[in-house]
mmCIF file of C-alpha atoms and ligand atoms in Angstrom:
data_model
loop_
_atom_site.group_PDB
_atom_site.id
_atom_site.type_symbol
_atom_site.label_atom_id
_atom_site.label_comp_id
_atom_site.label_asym_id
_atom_site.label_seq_id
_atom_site.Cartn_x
_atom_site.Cartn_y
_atom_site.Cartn_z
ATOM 1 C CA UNK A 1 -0.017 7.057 22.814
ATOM 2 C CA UNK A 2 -1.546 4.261 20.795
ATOM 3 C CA UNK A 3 -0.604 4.073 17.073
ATOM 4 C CA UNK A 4 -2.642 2.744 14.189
ATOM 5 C CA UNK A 5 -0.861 0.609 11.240
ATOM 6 C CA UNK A 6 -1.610 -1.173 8.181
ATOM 7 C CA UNK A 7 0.813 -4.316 7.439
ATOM 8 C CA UNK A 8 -0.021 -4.770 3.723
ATOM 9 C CA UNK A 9 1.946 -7.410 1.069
ATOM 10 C CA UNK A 10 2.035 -6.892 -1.832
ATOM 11 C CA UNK A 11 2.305 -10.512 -3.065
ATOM 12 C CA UNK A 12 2.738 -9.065 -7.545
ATOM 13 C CA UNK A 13 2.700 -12.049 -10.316
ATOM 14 C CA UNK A 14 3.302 -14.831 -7.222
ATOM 15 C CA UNK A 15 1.613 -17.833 -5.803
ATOM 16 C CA UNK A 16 -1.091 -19.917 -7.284
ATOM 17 C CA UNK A 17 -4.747 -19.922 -5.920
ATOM 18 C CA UNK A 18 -3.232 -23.224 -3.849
ATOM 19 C CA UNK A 19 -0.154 -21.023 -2.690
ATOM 20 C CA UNK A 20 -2.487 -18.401 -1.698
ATOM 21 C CA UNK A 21 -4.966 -20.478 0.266
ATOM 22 C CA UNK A 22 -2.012 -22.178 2.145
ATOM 23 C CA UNK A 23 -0.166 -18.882 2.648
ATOM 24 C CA UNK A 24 -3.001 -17.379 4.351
ATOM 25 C CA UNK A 25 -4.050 -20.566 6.529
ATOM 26 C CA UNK A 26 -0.702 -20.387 7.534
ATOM 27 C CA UNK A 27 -0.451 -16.893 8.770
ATOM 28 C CA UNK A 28 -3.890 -17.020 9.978
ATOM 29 C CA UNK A 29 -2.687 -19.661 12.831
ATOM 30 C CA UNK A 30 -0.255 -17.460 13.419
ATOM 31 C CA UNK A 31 -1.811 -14.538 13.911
ATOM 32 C CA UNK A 32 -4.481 -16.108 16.024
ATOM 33 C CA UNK A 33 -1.834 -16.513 18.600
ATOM 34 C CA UNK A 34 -1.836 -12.698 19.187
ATOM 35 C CA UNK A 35 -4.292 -10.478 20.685
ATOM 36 C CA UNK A 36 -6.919 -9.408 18.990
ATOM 37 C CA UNK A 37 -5.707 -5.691 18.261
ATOM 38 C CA UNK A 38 -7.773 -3.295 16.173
ATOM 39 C CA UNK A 39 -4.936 -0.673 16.059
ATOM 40 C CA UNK A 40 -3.318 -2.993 13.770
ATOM 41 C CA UNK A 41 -5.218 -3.703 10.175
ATOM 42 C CA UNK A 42 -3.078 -6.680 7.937
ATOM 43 C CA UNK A 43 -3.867 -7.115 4.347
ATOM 44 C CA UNK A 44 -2.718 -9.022 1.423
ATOM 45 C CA UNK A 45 -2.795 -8.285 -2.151
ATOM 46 C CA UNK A 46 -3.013 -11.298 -3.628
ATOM 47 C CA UNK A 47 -3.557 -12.365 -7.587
ATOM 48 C CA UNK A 48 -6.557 -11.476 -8.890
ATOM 49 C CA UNK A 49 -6.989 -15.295 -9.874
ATOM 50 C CA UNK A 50 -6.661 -16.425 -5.862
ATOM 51 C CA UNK A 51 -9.160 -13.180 -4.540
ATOM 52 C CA UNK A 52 -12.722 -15.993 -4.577
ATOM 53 C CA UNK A 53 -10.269 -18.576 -3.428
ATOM 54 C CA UNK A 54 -9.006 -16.838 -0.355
ATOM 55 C CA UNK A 55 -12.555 -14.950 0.845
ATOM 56 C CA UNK A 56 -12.682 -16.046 4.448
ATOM 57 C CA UNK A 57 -9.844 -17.680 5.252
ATOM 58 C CA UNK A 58 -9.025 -14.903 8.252
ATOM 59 C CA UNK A 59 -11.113 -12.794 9.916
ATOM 60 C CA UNK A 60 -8.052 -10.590 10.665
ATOM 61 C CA UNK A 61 -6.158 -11.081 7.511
ATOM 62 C CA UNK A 62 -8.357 -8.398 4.594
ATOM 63 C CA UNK A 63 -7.694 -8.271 0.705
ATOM 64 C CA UNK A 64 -7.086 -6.197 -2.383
ATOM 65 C CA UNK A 65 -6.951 -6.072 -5.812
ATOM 66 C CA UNK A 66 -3.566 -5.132 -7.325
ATOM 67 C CA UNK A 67 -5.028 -3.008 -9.511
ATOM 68 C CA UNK A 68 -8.574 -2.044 -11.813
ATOM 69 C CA UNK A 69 -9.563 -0.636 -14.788
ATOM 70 C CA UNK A 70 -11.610 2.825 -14.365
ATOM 71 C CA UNK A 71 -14.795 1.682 -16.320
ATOM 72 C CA UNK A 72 -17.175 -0.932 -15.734
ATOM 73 C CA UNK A 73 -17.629 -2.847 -18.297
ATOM 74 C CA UNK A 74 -16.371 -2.529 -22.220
ATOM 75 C CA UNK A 75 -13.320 -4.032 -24.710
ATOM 76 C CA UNK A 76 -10.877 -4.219 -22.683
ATOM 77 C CA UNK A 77 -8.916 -7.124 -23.209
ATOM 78 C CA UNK A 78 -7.429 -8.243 -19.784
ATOM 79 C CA UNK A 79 -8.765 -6.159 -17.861
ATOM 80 C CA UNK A 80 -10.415 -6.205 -14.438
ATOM 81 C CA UNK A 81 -13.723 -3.895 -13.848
ATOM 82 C CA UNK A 82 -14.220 -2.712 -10.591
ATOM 83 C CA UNK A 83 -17.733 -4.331 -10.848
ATOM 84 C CA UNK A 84 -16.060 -7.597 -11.111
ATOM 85 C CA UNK A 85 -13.832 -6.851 -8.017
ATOM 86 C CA UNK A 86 -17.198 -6.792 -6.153
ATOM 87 C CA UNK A 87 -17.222 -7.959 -2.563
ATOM 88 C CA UNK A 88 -14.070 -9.815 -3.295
ATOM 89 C CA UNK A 89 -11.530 -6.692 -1.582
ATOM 90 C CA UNK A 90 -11.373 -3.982 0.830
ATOM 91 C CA UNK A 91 -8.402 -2.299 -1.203
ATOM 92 C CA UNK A 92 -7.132 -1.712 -4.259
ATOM 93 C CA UNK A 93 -3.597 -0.671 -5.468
ATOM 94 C CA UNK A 94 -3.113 2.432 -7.393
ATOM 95 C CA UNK A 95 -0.197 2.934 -9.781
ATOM 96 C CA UNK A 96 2.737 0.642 -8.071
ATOM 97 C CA UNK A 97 5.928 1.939 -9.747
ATOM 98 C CA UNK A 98 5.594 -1.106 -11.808
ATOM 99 C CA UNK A 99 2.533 -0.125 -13.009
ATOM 100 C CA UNK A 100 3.860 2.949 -13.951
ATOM 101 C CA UNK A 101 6.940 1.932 -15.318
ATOM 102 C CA UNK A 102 6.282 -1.283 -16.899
ATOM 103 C CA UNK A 103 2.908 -0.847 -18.339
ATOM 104 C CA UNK A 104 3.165 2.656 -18.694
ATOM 105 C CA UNK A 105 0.193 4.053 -16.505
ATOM 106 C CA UNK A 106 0.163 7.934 -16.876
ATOM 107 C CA UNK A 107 -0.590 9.978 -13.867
ATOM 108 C CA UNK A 108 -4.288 10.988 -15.641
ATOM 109 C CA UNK A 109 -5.242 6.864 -15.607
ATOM 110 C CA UNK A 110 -4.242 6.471 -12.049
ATOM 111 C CA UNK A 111 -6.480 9.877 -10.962
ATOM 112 C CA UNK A 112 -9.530 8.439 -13.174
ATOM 113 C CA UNK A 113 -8.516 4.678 -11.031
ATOM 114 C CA UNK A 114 -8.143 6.099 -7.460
ATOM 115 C CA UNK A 115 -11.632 8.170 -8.466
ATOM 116 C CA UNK A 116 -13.431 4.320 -9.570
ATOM 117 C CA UNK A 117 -12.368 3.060 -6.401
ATOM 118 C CA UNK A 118 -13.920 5.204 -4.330
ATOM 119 C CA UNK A 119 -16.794 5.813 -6.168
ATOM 120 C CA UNK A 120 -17.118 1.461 -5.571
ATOM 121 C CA UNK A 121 -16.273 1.781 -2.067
ATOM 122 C CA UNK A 122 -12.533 0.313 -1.974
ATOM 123 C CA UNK A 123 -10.250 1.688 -0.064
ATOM 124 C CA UNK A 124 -7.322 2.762 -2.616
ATOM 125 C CA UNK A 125 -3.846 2.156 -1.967
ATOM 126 C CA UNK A 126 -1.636 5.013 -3.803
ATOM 127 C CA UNK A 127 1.641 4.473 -4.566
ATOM 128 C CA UNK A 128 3.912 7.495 -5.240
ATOM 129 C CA UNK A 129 8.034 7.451 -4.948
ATOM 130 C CA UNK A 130 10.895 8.961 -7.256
ATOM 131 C CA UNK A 131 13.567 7.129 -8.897
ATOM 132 C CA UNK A 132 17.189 6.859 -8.321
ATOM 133 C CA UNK A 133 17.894 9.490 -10.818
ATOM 134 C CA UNK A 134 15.269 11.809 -9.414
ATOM 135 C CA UNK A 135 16.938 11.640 -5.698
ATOM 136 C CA UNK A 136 19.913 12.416 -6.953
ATOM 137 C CA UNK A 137 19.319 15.283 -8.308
ATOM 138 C CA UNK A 138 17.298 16.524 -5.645
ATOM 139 C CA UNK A 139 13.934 15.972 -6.698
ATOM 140 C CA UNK A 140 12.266 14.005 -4.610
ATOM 141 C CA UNK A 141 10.160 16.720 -3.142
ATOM 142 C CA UNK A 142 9.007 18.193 -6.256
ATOM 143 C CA UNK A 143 8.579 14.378 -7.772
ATOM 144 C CA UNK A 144 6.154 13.150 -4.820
ATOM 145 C CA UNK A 145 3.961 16.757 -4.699
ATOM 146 C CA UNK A 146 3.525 16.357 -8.106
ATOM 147 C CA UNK A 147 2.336 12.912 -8.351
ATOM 148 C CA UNK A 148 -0.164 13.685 -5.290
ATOM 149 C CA UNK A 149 -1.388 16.627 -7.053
ATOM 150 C CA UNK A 150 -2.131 15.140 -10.244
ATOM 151 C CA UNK A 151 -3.291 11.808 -8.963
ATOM 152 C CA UNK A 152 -5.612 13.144 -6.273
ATOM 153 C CA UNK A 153 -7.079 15.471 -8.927
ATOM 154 C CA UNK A 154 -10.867 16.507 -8.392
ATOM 155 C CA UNK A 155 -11.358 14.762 -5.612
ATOM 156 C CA UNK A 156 -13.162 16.419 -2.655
ATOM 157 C CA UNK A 157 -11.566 16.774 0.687
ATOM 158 C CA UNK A 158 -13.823 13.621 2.517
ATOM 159 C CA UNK A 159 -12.377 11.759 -0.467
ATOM 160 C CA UNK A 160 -8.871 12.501 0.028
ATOM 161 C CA UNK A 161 -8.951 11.450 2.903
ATOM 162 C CA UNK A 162 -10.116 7.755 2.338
ATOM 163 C CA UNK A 163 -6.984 7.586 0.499
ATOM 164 C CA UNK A 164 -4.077 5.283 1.912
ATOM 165 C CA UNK A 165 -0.405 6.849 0.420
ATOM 166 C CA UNK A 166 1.667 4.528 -0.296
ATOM 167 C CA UNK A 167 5.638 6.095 0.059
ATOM 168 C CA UNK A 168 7.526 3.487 -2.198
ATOM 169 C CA UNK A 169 11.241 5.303 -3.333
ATOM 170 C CA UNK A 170 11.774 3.120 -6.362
ATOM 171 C CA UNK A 171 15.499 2.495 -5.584
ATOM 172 C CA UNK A 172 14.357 0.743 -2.969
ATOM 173 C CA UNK A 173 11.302 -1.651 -4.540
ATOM 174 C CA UNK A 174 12.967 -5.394 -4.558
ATOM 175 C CA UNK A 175 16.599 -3.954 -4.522
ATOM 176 C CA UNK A 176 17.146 -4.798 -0.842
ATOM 177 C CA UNK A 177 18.077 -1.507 -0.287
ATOM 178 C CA UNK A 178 15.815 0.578 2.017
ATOM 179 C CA UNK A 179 15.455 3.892 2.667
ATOM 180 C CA UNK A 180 17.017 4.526 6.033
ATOM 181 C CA UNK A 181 14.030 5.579 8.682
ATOM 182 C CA UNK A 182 15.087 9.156 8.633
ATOM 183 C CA UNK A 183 15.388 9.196 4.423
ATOM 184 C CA UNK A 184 11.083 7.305 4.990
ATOM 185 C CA UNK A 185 10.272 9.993 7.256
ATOM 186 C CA UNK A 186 11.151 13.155 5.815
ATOM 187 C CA UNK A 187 9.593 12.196 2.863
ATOM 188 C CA UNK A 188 6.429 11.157 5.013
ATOM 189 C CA UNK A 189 6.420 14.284 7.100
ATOM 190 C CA UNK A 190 6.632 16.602 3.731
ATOM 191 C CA UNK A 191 3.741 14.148 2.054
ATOM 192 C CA UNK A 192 1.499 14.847 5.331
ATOM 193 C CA UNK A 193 2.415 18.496 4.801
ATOM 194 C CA UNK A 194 1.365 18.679 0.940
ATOM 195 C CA UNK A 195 -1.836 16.721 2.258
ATOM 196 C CA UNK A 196 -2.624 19.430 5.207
ATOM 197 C CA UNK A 197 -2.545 21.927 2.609
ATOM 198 C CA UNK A 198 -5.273 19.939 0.707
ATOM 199 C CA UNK A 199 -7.790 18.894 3.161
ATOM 200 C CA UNK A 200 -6.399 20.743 6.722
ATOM 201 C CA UNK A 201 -6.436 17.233 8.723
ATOM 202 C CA UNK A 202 -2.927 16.022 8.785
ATOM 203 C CA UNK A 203 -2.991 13.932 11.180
ATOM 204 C CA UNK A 204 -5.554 11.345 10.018
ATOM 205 C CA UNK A 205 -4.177 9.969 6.160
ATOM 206 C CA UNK A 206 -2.539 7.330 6.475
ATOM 207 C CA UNK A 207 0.783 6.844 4.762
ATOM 208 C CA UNK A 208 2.758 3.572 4.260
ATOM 209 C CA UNK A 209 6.442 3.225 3.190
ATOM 210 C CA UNK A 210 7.315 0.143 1.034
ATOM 211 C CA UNK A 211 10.964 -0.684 -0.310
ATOM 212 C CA UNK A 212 12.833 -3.511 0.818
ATOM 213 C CA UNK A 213 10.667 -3.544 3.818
ATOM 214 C CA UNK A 214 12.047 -6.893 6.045
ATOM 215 C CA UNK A 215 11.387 -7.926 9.494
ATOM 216 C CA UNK A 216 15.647 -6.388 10.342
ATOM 217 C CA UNK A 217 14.273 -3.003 9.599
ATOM 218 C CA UNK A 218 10.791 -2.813 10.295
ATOM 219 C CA UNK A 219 10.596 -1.734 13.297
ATOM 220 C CA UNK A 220 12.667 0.941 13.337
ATOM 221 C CA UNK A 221 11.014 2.464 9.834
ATOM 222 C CA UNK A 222 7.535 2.050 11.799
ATOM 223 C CA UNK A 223 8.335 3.521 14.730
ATOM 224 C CA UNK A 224 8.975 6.468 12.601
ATOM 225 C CA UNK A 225 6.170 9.284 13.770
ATOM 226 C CA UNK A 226 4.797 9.643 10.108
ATOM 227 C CA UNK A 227 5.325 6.033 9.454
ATOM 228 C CA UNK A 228 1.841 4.612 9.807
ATOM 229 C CA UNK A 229 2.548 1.380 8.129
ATOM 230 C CA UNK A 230 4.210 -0.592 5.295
ATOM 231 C CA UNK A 231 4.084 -2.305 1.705
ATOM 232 C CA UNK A 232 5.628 -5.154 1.596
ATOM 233 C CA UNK A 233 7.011 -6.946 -1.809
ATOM 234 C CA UNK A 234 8.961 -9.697 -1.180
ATOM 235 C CA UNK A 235 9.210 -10.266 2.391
ATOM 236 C CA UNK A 236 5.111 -10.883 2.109
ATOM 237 C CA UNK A 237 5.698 -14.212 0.426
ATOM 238 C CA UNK A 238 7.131 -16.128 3.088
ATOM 239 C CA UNK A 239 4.900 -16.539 6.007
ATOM 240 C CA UNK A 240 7.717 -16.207 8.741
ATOM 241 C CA UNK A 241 8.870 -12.846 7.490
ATOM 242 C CA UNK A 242 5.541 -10.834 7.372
ATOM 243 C CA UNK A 243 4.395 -12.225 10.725
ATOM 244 C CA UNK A 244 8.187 -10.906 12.017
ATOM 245 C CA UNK A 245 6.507 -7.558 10.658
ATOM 246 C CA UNK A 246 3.308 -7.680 11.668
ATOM 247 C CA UNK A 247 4.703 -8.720 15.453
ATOM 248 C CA UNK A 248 6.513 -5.708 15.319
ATOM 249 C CA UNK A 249 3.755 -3.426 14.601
ATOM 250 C CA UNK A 250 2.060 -4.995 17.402
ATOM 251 C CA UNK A 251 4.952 -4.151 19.987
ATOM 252 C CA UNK A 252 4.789 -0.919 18.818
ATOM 253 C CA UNK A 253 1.055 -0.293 18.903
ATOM 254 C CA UNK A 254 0.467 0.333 22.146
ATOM 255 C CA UNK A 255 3.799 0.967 23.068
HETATM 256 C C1 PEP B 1 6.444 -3.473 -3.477
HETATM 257 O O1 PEP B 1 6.307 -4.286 -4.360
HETATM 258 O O2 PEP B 1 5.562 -2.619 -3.274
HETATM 259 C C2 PEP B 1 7.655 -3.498 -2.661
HETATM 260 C C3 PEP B 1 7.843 -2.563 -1.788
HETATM 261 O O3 PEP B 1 8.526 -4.541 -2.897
HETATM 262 P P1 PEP B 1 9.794 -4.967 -1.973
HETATM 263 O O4 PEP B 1 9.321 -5.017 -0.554
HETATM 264 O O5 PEP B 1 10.176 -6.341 -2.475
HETATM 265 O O6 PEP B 1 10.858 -3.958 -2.172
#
């Protein structure tokens, strides 16, 4: 049975707008050398600085934003407005555990963000995951029902299911320790669970796992039945490494 995937890198505070427009001419030729295959959809989240830069580079190869502000326009120092996002992405990330941890993002800022997306027509990328301490003491279950019930808050069920979950275990996030395939797939089974209970169509939301994600153990994490993708951090910078994972996801799209 053909599978659908999304290869998506995360690329964080890296690469200049050159970097970025060599990066993707890079993996563009490489990716050219493969079939055509819509089953398989690869995007890059590059800075917001290289976004204009890199419009049209690939044909196969879509952006996002790393992250937006939920209003349009006002004093927000630094910010970026969906507005100004414009045609520039497809995607946009929603509360990355660095968001969350680092700059503090609450759980209420990344529903009113996930909502602005949508309402501008990007496709949001949610990230959810527990820490170290939270797996531990057994509360990864309760940690990732939580988040996706106060993040998906007021949305409507056709909404919900626009939404791209992002499975990122924060243990794992740039520690080179992944979450074995069964540890990503329980967790992906029980998210597609708490999401059938919300809008009754498990089968269709798509849900990534990111964490140490490399080209040794990506096939095996997306060959995973919930596994309908990754989120890549580090292994996205280097062109060699996320075509070794998007070649995979091609093996096992029509497999
Ligand atoms: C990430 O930044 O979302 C991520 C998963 O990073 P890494 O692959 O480096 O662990």
């Amino acid at each position: 049975m053909e599978k659908e995937y999304i290869i998506a890198g995360n690329w964080k505070m890296f690469k200049t707008v050159e970097e970025s427009v060599d990066f993707l001419k890079a993996l563009n030729e490489k990716i050219n050398t493969l079939p055509q295959d819509d089953a398989v959809e690869i995007l890059v989240f590059p800075p917001f600085t290289s976004l204009y830069a890199v419009k049209g580079i690939s044909s196969r190869i879509k952006t996002g934003a790393q992250n937006l502000h939920f209003e349009e326009n006002g004093a927000f120092t630094g910010e970026i407005s969906p507005l100004m996002l414009g045609n520039l992405v497809d995607y946009v990330l929603i509360g990355h555990s660095e968001r969350r941890e680092i700059f503090k993002e609450k759980d209420e800022d990344i529903n009113k963000k996930v909502k602005t997306a949508l309402k501008h027509g990007f496709t949001p990328v949610l990230c959810i995951g527990e820490s170290l301490e939270e797996r531990e003491a057994g509360k990864t279950f309760s940690k990732v029902e939580d988040q996706l019930g106060k993040d998906l808050e007021g949305l409507n069920l056709v909404e919900i299911e626009k939404v791209v979950i992002a499975y990122e275990p924060i243990w794992a996030i740039g520690t080179g320790k992944n979450a074995t395939p069964e540890q990503a797939q329980e967790v992906h089974e029980f998210i597609r669970e708490i999401l059938q209970k919300k809008i009754g169509s498990p089968e269709t939301t798509r849900i990534l796992y990111g964490g140490s994600v490399k080209p040794a153990n990506s096939y095996d994490l997306l060959r995973q039945k919930d596994i309908n993708g990754v989120l890549v951090g580090g292994a996205s910078l280097k062109v060699d490494d996320f075509f070794g994972i998007i070649q995979d996801s091609y093996k096992l799209a029509n497999g």
